[in-house]
Amino acid sequence: MKVTRIDVYQVDLPYAGGIYRLSGGRTYDGFDATIVRLSTDAGFDGWGESTPFGPTYVAAHAAGVRAGIELLAPVLLGQDPRHLDRINDAMDSVLTGQRAAKTAIDVACWDILGKSTQMPVCDLLGGRIEGLVPVISSIGSDDPDAMRENVDRHRVNGFLGHSIKIGASTEEGGPQLDAERIKACLSDKTPQEWFLADANGGLTVEHALRMLQLLPQGMDFVLEAPCASWRETLSLRRLTSIPILLDELVESEEDLIHAISCDACDGIGLKVSKQGGLTRMRRHRDICRAAGLIVSIQDTVGSEIAFAAVLHAAQSTPRHMLRCALDTRSMVAKSLARFDAPLKDGGVAAPNEPGLSITPELVTLGDPIATYGV
Ligand SMILES: [Mg+2]
């Protein structure tokens, strides 16, 4: 089987909640999605998505994704899409890093592998683990009461995890406001729920220590991505006993091995486009398993196509190490594909259809903005 054609689509995905706020004054009202369709000489096609969380989250941006695909396309045409490691070797041979650009291609190849073997991607990633995958909400920074209400809206809709964004500047209220946000969001916590206080690298060690001192003993949450650098993260790690989950600092295998060798954290937020696709994310997941780290399985953001990749990865992740998956559908106000995985009874289950199990909405996608191979 050979890749014969690559179509690239661009779609703007509006944020579903108005304005999304992160630490450092970052705001977002929508996301620029790149969708890829790979066609083959065997009649199978595969779909993948890469939607960076704007240009100020990790070192990835939407125009870079599309420029990267332009460089990658010539070495992909004629390759067998089922040979996932060889596909990634071929991509690495012409472009260093740029994991977000490689993601849509890699995921589309997994979709083809699934369709050609009549297996859902979760089975190819190690095998379905029966049962529902718990999903996590993403609660942008706001005043404490508004965040508490937002958590409650998601709780009512079946979310068992909640990622609450912190990282207030001194002018906004600093550590005091962040402590109030955490207390407000956890005030209605049920025993099954899991909370992350996610600073997206926006805290100094001093801010984090002051915030933690302002909280009552025994609050059950995990601090995510407190600081932007390894130096600060390791300093905070030595000075506190709070569980720490890393996200933005861990993109490559080298980052993950460094985190483990420094004992920098207790878990990792794995994101399909941050890690560089499902091939790399599976490897990262397995390294986490060997190291005894818990994982949250996510993508930066995205449509049903991105969420399908997330869900198949989560559905095949051992439950003792899986805390939740991010349902990116809840973050965007536009649908790009049919994906039969409703949220109910506290979780979602990957459909038992071949590949990613999605049916793209071709009318919404419009015409490709670039086509390679014809
Ligand atoms: Mg995060």
Short mmCIF file of C-alpha atoms and ligand atoms in Angstrom, two decimals:
data_model
loop_
_atom_site.label_atom_id
_atom_site.label_comp_id
_atom_site.label_asym_id
_atom_site.label_seq_id
_atom_site.Cartn_x
_atom_site.Cartn_y
_atom_site.Cartn_z
CA MET A 1 0.00 0.00 0.00
CA LYS A 2 1.30 3.46 -0.90
CA VAL A 3 0.35 7.03 -0.03
CA THR A 4 -0.75 8.63 -3.29
CA ARG A 5 -2.22 11.97 -2.26
CA ILE A 6 -2.25 14.36 0.70
CA ASP A 7 -5.00 16.97 1.06
CA VAL A 8 -4.71 19.73 3.66
CA TYR A 9 -7.73 21.63 5.01
CA GLN A 10 -7.84 24.70 7.26
CA VAL A 11 -10.75 25.45 9.59
CA ASP A 12 -11.22 28.08 12.31
CA LEU A 13 -12.65 26.53 15.48
CA PRO A 14 -14.31 29.14 17.74
CA TYR A 15 -13.79 28.59 21.50
CA ALA A 16 -17.09 27.40 22.97
CA GLY A 17 -16.91 29.60 26.09
CA GLY A 18 -16.25 33.10 24.72
CA ILE A 19 -12.75 34.05 25.91
CA TYR A 20 -10.38 31.43 27.34
CA ARG A 21 -7.79 32.78 29.80
CA LEU A 22 -4.44 31.26 30.76
CA SER A 23 -1.63 32.46 33.03
CA GLY A 24 0.53 35.29 31.76
CA GLY A 25 -2.45 37.23 30.39
CA ARG A 26 -2.86 34.84 27.43
CA THR A 27 -6.37 34.88 25.92
CA TYR A 28 -7.94 32.84 23.13
CA ASP A 29 -11.27 33.11 21.33
CA GLY A 30 -10.65 30.42 18.73
CA PHE A 31 -8.16 27.99 17.29
CA ASP A 32 -6.72 27.45 13.80
CA ALA A 33 -7.13 23.78 12.87
CA THR A 34 -5.24 21.86 10.18
CA ILE A 35 -6.90 18.68 8.94
CA VAL A 36 -5.11 16.19 6.72
CA ARG A 37 -6.53 13.50 4.46
CA LEU A 38 -4.13 10.83 3.23
CA SER A 39 -5.25 8.73 0.24
CA THR A 40 -3.70 5.43 -0.85
CA ASP A 41 -3.52 3.22 -3.92
CA ALA A 42 -5.50 0.58 -1.99
CA GLY A 43 -8.59 2.77 -1.73
CA PHE A 44 -8.25 3.51 1.99
CA ASP A 45 -8.00 7.06 3.23
CA GLY A 46 -7.05 8.37 6.65
CA TRP A 47 -7.70 11.58 8.56
CA GLY A 48 -5.69 13.47 11.14
CA GLU A 49 -5.76 16.84 12.85
CA SER A 50 -3.28 19.22 14.40
CA THR A 51 -4.67 22.26 16.20
CA PRO A 52 -2.10 24.15 18.28
CA PHE A 53 -3.44 26.07 21.27
CA GLY A 54 -2.55 29.37 19.59
CA PRO A 55 1.10 30.35 19.07
CA THR A 56 1.90 30.99 22.78
CA TYR A 57 1.26 27.59 24.38
CA VAL A 58 4.15 25.36 23.25
CA ALA A 59 6.55 26.04 20.36
CA ALA A 60 3.98 25.28 17.67
CA HIS A 61 1.69 27.40 15.53
CA ALA A 62 -0.87 26.71 12.86
CA ALA A 63 0.98 28.27 9.91
CA GLY A 64 4.03 26.27 10.97
CA VAL A 65 1.98 23.06 10.89
CA ARG A 66 1.01 23.70 7.28
CA ALA A 67 4.51 24.83 6.27
CA GLY A 68 5.85 21.65 7.89
CA ILE A 69 3.43 19.44 5.97
CA GLU A 70 4.60 21.08 2.73
CA LEU A 71 8.16 19.94 3.57
CA LEU A 72 7.03 16.47 4.67
CA ALA A 73 4.73 15.64 1.75
CA PRO A 74 7.40 14.70 -0.85
CA VAL A 75 8.94 11.99 1.38
CA LEU A 76 5.54 10.58 2.36
CA LEU A 77 4.21 10.02 -1.16
CA GLY A 78 4.96 6.41 -2.10
CA GLN A 79 5.50 5.27 1.54
CA ASP A 80 3.45 2.49 3.13
CA PRO A 81 1.27 4.31 5.71
CA ARG A 82 0.94 1.15 7.82
CA HIS A 83 4.64 1.24 8.72
CA LEU A 84 4.25 3.86 11.42
CA ASP A 85 7.83 3.94 12.72
CA ARG A 86 9.18 4.14 9.17
CA ILE A 87 6.74 6.97 8.39
CA ASN A 88 8.05 8.86 11.42
CA ASP A 89 11.67 8.10 10.45
CA ALA A 90 10.95 9.49 6.98
CA MET A 91 9.41 12.65 8.47
CA ASP A 92 12.37 13.08 10.85
CA SER A 93 14.78 12.71 7.92
CA VAL A 94 13.55 15.94 6.34
CA LEU A 95 12.32 18.00 9.34
CA THR A 96 13.76 18.19 12.85
CA GLY A 97 11.29 18.56 15.71
CA GLN A 98 8.07 20.32 14.62
CA ARG A 99 5.99 17.64 16.29
CA ALA A 100 2.69 19.44 15.65
CA ALA A 101 3.31 19.32 11.87
CA LYS A 102 3.97 15.56 12.01
CA THR A 103 0.94 14.80 14.15
CA ALA A 104 -1.82 15.07 11.55
CA ILE A 105 0.13 12.81 9.15
CA ASP A 106 0.91 10.22 11.83
CA VAL A 107 -2.70 10.07 13.04
CA ALA A 108 -3.99 9.73 9.47
CA CYS A 109 -1.66 6.75 9.00
CA TRP A 110 -3.11 5.10 12.14
CA ASP A 111 -6.59 5.67 10.70
CA ILE A 112 -5.54 3.89 7.49
CA LEU A 113 -3.92 1.05 9.43
CA GLY A 114 -7.18 0.56 11.32
CA LYS A 115 -9.38 0.68 8.22
CA SER A 116 -7.13 -1.72 6.32
CA THR A 117 -7.12 -4.26 9.19
CA GLN A 118 -10.77 -3.65 10.20
CA MET A 119 -9.63 -2.76 13.72
CA PRO A 120 -10.30 0.34 15.83
CA VAL A 121 -7.18 2.33 16.66
CA CYS A 122 -7.52 1.53 20.38
CA ASP A 123 -7.01 -2.15 19.56
CA LEU A 124 -3.92 -1.33 17.51
CA LEU A 125 -2.53 0.76 20.39
CA GLY A 126 -2.47 -2.25 22.68
CA GLY A 127 -6.07 -3.35 22.96
CA ARG A 128 -9.31 -1.92 24.27
CA ILE A 129 -9.73 -1.81 28.03
CA GLU A 130 -13.46 -2.18 28.57
CA GLY A 131 -15.42 0.50 30.35
CA LEU A 132 -15.84 4.23 30.10
CA VAL A 133 -12.93 6.65 29.97
CA PRO A 134 -13.45 9.50 32.46
CA VAL A 135 -13.21 12.94 30.87
CA ILE A 136 -11.80 16.19 32.21
CA SER A 137 -13.09 19.70 31.77
CA SER A 138 -10.90 22.71 31.04
CA ILE A 139 -11.87 25.67 33.22
CA GLY A 140 -10.27 28.94 32.09
CA SER A 141 -9.09 31.50 34.66
CA ASP A 142 -11.84 33.74 35.98
CA ASP A 143 -13.11 34.98 39.32
CA PRO A 144 -13.48 32.16 41.86
CA ASP A 145 -17.28 31.99 41.86
CA ALA A 146 -17.49 31.94 38.07
CA MET A 147 -14.95 29.10 37.98
CA ARG A 148 -16.89 27.18 40.62
CA GLU A 149 -20.06 27.53 38.52
CA ASN A 150 -18.18 26.42 35.40
CA VAL A 151 -16.94 23.31 37.24
CA ASP A 152 -20.52 22.61 38.30
CA ARG A 153 -21.82 22.95 34.72
CA HIS A 154 -19.29 20.34 33.61
CA ARG A 155 -20.06 18.12 36.64
CA VAL A 156 -23.73 18.10 35.67
CA ASN A 157 -22.72 17.09 32.14
CA GLY A 158 -20.77 14.07 33.40
CA PHE A 159 -17.19 15.30 33.69
CA LEU A 160 -15.24 13.60 36.51
CA GLY A 161 -11.99 15.52 36.11
CA HIS A 162 -11.55 19.29 36.23
CA SER A 163 -8.51 21.24 35.09
CA ILE A 164 -8.76 24.67 36.66
CA LYS A 165 -6.48 27.34 35.30
CA ILE A 166 -4.47 29.45 37.73
CA GLY A 167 -1.60 31.91 37.43
CA ALA A 168 -2.91 35.34 38.43
CA SER A 169 -0.55 38.29 37.98
CA THR A 170 0.18 40.49 40.99
CA GLU A 171 -2.19 43.13 39.57
CA GLU A 172 -4.97 40.56 39.20
CA GLY A 173 -4.59 39.22 42.73
CA GLY A 174 -1.52 36.97 42.67
CA PRO A 175 -1.23 33.94 44.98
CA GLN A 176 -4.25 35.05 47.05
CA LEU A 177 -6.57 34.94 44.03
CA ASP A 178 -5.18 31.60 42.86
CA ALA A 179 -5.73 30.09 46.32
CA GLU A 180 -9.31 31.41 46.30
CA ARG A 181 -9.86 29.88 42.85
CA ILE A 182 -8.67 26.46 44.03
CA LYS A 183 -10.78 26.60 47.22
CA ALA A 184 -13.89 27.67 45.29
CA CYS A 185 -13.53 25.01 42.61
CA LEU A 186 -12.92 22.23 45.14
CA SER A 187 -15.67 23.27 47.51
CA ASP A 188 -18.28 20.92 45.96
CA LYS A 189 -15.83 18.12 45.14
CA THR A 190 -17.27 14.60 45.10
CA PRO A 191 -15.16 11.57 46.07
CA GLN A 192 -14.92 10.36 42.45
CA GLU A 193 -13.69 13.68 41.11
CA TRP A 194 -10.08 14.55 40.29
CA PHE A 195 -8.79 18.12 40.23
CA LEU A 196 -5.79 19.67 38.55
CA ALA A 197 -4.71 23.22 39.32
CA ASP A 198 -2.95 24.05 36.06
CA ALA A 199 -0.66 27.07 35.93
CA ASN A 200 0.60 26.38 32.39
CA GLY A 201 4.09 27.28 33.53
CA GLY A 202 2.96 30.67 34.82
CA LEU A 203 4.12 30.64 38.46
CA THR A 204 7.38 31.60 40.08
CA VAL A 205 8.43 29.29 42.91
CA GLU A 206 7.69 32.12 45.33
CA HIS A 207 4.14 32.50 43.94
CA ALA A 208 3.52 28.76 44.15
CA LEU A 209 4.79 28.50 47.74
CA ARG A 210 2.71 31.49 48.90
CA MET A 211 -0.39 30.09 47.19
CA LEU A 212 0.06 26.67 48.80
CA GLN A 213 0.56 28.28 52.24
CA LEU A 214 -2.81 30.01 51.86
CA LEU A 215 -4.67 26.73 51.33
CA PRO A 216 -6.07 24.61 54.14
CA GLN A 217 -4.42 21.26 54.83
CA GLY A 218 -5.80 18.19 53.09
CA MET A 219 -7.08 19.71 49.84
CA ASP A 220 -7.08 16.92 47.27
CA PHE A 221 -5.66 18.21 44.01
CA VAL A 222 -2.63 17.89 41.76
CA LEU A 223 -0.55 20.91 40.75
CA GLU A 224 0.03 20.91 37.00
CA ALA A 225 2.84 22.67 35.15
CA PRO A 226 3.55 25.13 37.95
CA CYS A 227 6.67 26.71 36.44
CA ALA A 228 8.13 27.40 33.01
CA SER A 229 11.62 26.02 33.64
CA TRP A 230 13.17 22.81 34.92
CA ARG A 231 15.18 24.78 37.51
CA GLU A 232 12.06 26.27 39.08
CA THR A 233 10.07 23.04 38.83
CA LEU A 234 12.78 21.04 40.59
CA SER A 235 13.15 23.71 43.28
CA LEU A 236 9.41 23.64 43.99
CA ARG A 237 9.47 19.84 43.95
CA ARG A 238 12.09 19.83 46.73
CA LEU A 239 10.19 22.37 48.82
CA THR A 240 6.68 20.87 48.73
CA SER A 241 4.90 17.55 49.04
CA ILE A 242 2.06 18.39 46.64
CA PRO A 243 1.70 15.94 43.72
CA ILE A 244 2.99 17.50 40.51
CA LEU A 245 1.98 16.69 36.94
CA LEU A 246 4.08 18.08 34.10
CA ASP A 247 2.72 19.10 30.72
CA GLU A 248 4.41 21.76 28.58
CA LEU A 249 7.92 20.84 29.78
CA VAL A 250 7.53 17.28 28.43
CA GLU A 251 7.28 17.21 24.64
CA SER A 252 10.05 14.84 23.53
CA GLU A 253 11.26 11.48 24.76
CA GLU A 254 14.36 13.24 26.05
CA ASP A 255 12.16 15.57 28.14
CA LEU A 256 10.31 12.61 29.61
CA ILE A 257 13.49 10.72 30.43
CA HIS A 258 14.88 13.88 32.04
CA ALA A 259 11.72 14.29 34.16
CA ILE A 260 11.99 10.70 35.34
CA SER A 261 15.72 10.84 36.03
CA CYS A 262 15.22 14.01 38.14
CA ASP A 263 12.09 12.59 39.82
CA ALA A 264 10.48 15.90 38.80
CA CYS A 265 6.85 14.78 38.86
CA ASP A 266 4.20 12.17 39.64
CA GLY A 267 2.39 12.28 36.32
CA ILE A 268 2.42 13.66 32.78
CA GLY A 269 -0.20 15.38 30.67
CA LEU A 270 0.27 13.70 27.30
CA LYS A 271 -1.12 15.54 24.29
CA VAL A 272 -1.26 13.98 20.84
CA SER A 273 0.06 17.04 18.98
CA LYS A 274 2.51 18.03 21.75
CA GLN A 275 4.12 14.58 21.77
CA GLY A 276 4.11 14.40 17.94
CA GLY A 277 1.32 11.95 17.05
CA LEU A 278 0.03 8.62 18.27
CA THR A 279 3.22 6.70 17.49
CA ARG A 280 5.24 8.90 19.79
CA MET A 281 2.49 9.25 22.37
CA ARG A 282 2.21 5.49 22.69
CA ARG A 283 5.96 5.36 23.35
CA HIS A 284 5.67 8.14 25.94
CA ARG A 285 2.74 6.35 27.59
CA ASP A 286 4.76 3.15 27.84
CA ILE A 287 7.75 4.95 29.34
CA CYS A 288 5.36 6.54 31.89
CA ARG A 289 3.98 3.10 32.69
CA ALA A 290 7.46 1.70 33.25
CA ALA A 291 8.28 4.65 35.52
CA GLY A 292 5.06 4.39 37.53
CA LEU A 293 3.74 7.80 36.46
CA ILE A 294 0.04 8.54 36.03
CA VAL A 295 -1.12 10.18 32.80
CA SER A 296 -3.84 12.46 31.56
CA ILE A 297 -4.43 11.86 27.84
CA GLN A 298 -5.29 14.96 25.86
CA ASP A 299 -4.65 17.13 22.89
CA THR A 300 -3.95 20.85 22.93
CA VAL A 301 -7.47 21.43 21.55
CA GLY A 302 -9.31 20.34 18.43
CA SER A 303 -12.41 18.93 16.80
CA GLU A 304 -13.88 15.41 16.90
CA ILE A 305 -10.95 14.25 14.74
CA ALA A 306 -8.43 15.24 17.42
CA PHE A 307 -10.65 13.85 20.16
CA ALA A 308 -10.96 10.50 18.38
CA ALA A 309 -7.17 10.09 18.54
CA VAL A 310 -7.22 11.08 22.23
CA LEU A 311 -10.01 8.66 23.06
CA HIS A 312 -8.50 5.66 21.28
CA ALA A 313 -5.21 6.27 23.12
CA ALA A 314 -7.01 6.61 26.46
CA GLN A 315 -9.21 3.57 25.83
CA SER A 316 -6.09 1.42 25.55
CA THR A 317 -4.25 2.91 28.56
CA PRO A 318 -4.20 0.78 31.74
CA ARG A 319 -6.70 2.21 34.19
CA HIS A 320 -4.34 2.30 37.15
CA MET A 321 -2.31 4.98 35.40
CA LEU A 322 -5.07 6.82 33.46
CA ARG A 323 -6.69 9.69 35.33
CA CYS A 324 -8.77 11.07 32.46
CA ALA A 325 -8.98 12.14 28.84
CA LEU A 326 -9.65 15.66 27.59
CA ASP A 327 -12.82 15.90 25.52
CA THR A 328 -11.69 18.62 23.11
CA ARG A 329 -15.21 18.71 21.68
CA SER A 330 -16.34 20.58 24.77
CA MET A 331 -13.92 23.42 24.00
CA VAL A 332 -14.90 24.28 20.44
CA ALA A 333 -18.16 25.47 18.89
CA LYS A 334 -17.85 23.80 15.50
CA SER A 335 -18.20 20.16 14.48
CA LEU A 336 -15.90 18.74 11.79
CA ALA A 337 -16.84 15.05 11.90
CA ARG A 338 -19.37 12.58 13.15
CA PHE A 339 -17.96 10.58 16.05
CA ASP A 340 -20.29 8.31 17.95
CA ALA A 341 -18.86 8.65 21.45
CA PRO A 342 -21.41 10.44 23.64
CA LEU A 343 -20.49 11.51 27.16
CA LYS A 344 -22.72 9.62 29.60
CA ASP A 345 -22.51 8.01 33.01
CA GLY A 346 -19.25 9.81 33.77
CA GLY A 347 -17.30 8.90 30.69
CA VAL A 348 -16.99 8.04 27.02
CA ALA A 349 -16.09 4.89 25.11
CA ALA A 350 -14.26 4.66 21.78
CA PRO A 351 -16.55 3.28 19.05
CA ASN A 352 -15.80 -0.22 17.87
CA GLU A 353 -15.44 0.83 14.23
CA PRO A 354 -12.29 0.50 12.12
CA GLY A 355 -9.63 3.21 12.34
CA LEU A 356 -10.44 6.42 14.22
CA SER A 357 -14.17 5.67 13.72
CA ILE A 358 -14.90 9.19 12.45
CA THR A 359 -16.83 10.44 9.42
CA PRO A 360 -15.58 13.91 8.41
CA GLU A 361 -18.12 16.58 7.43
CA LEU A 362 -16.79 17.35 3.97
CA VAL A 363 -19.05 20.37 3.44
CA THR A 364 -17.78 22.03 6.63
CA LEU A 365 -14.17 21.26 5.73
CA GLY A 366 -14.59 22.91 2.35
CA ASP A 367 -11.98 22.60 -0.41
CA PRO A 368 -8.39 21.65 0.46
CA ILE A 369 -6.02 24.61 0.73
CA ALA A 370 -3.18 22.41 -0.52
CA THR A 371 -2.95 19.06 -2.30
CA TYR A 372 0.23 17.04 -2.83
CA GLY A 373 0.63 14.05 -5.13
CA VAL A 374 -1.37 15.06 -8.18
MG MG B 1 -1.86 21.51 31.06
#
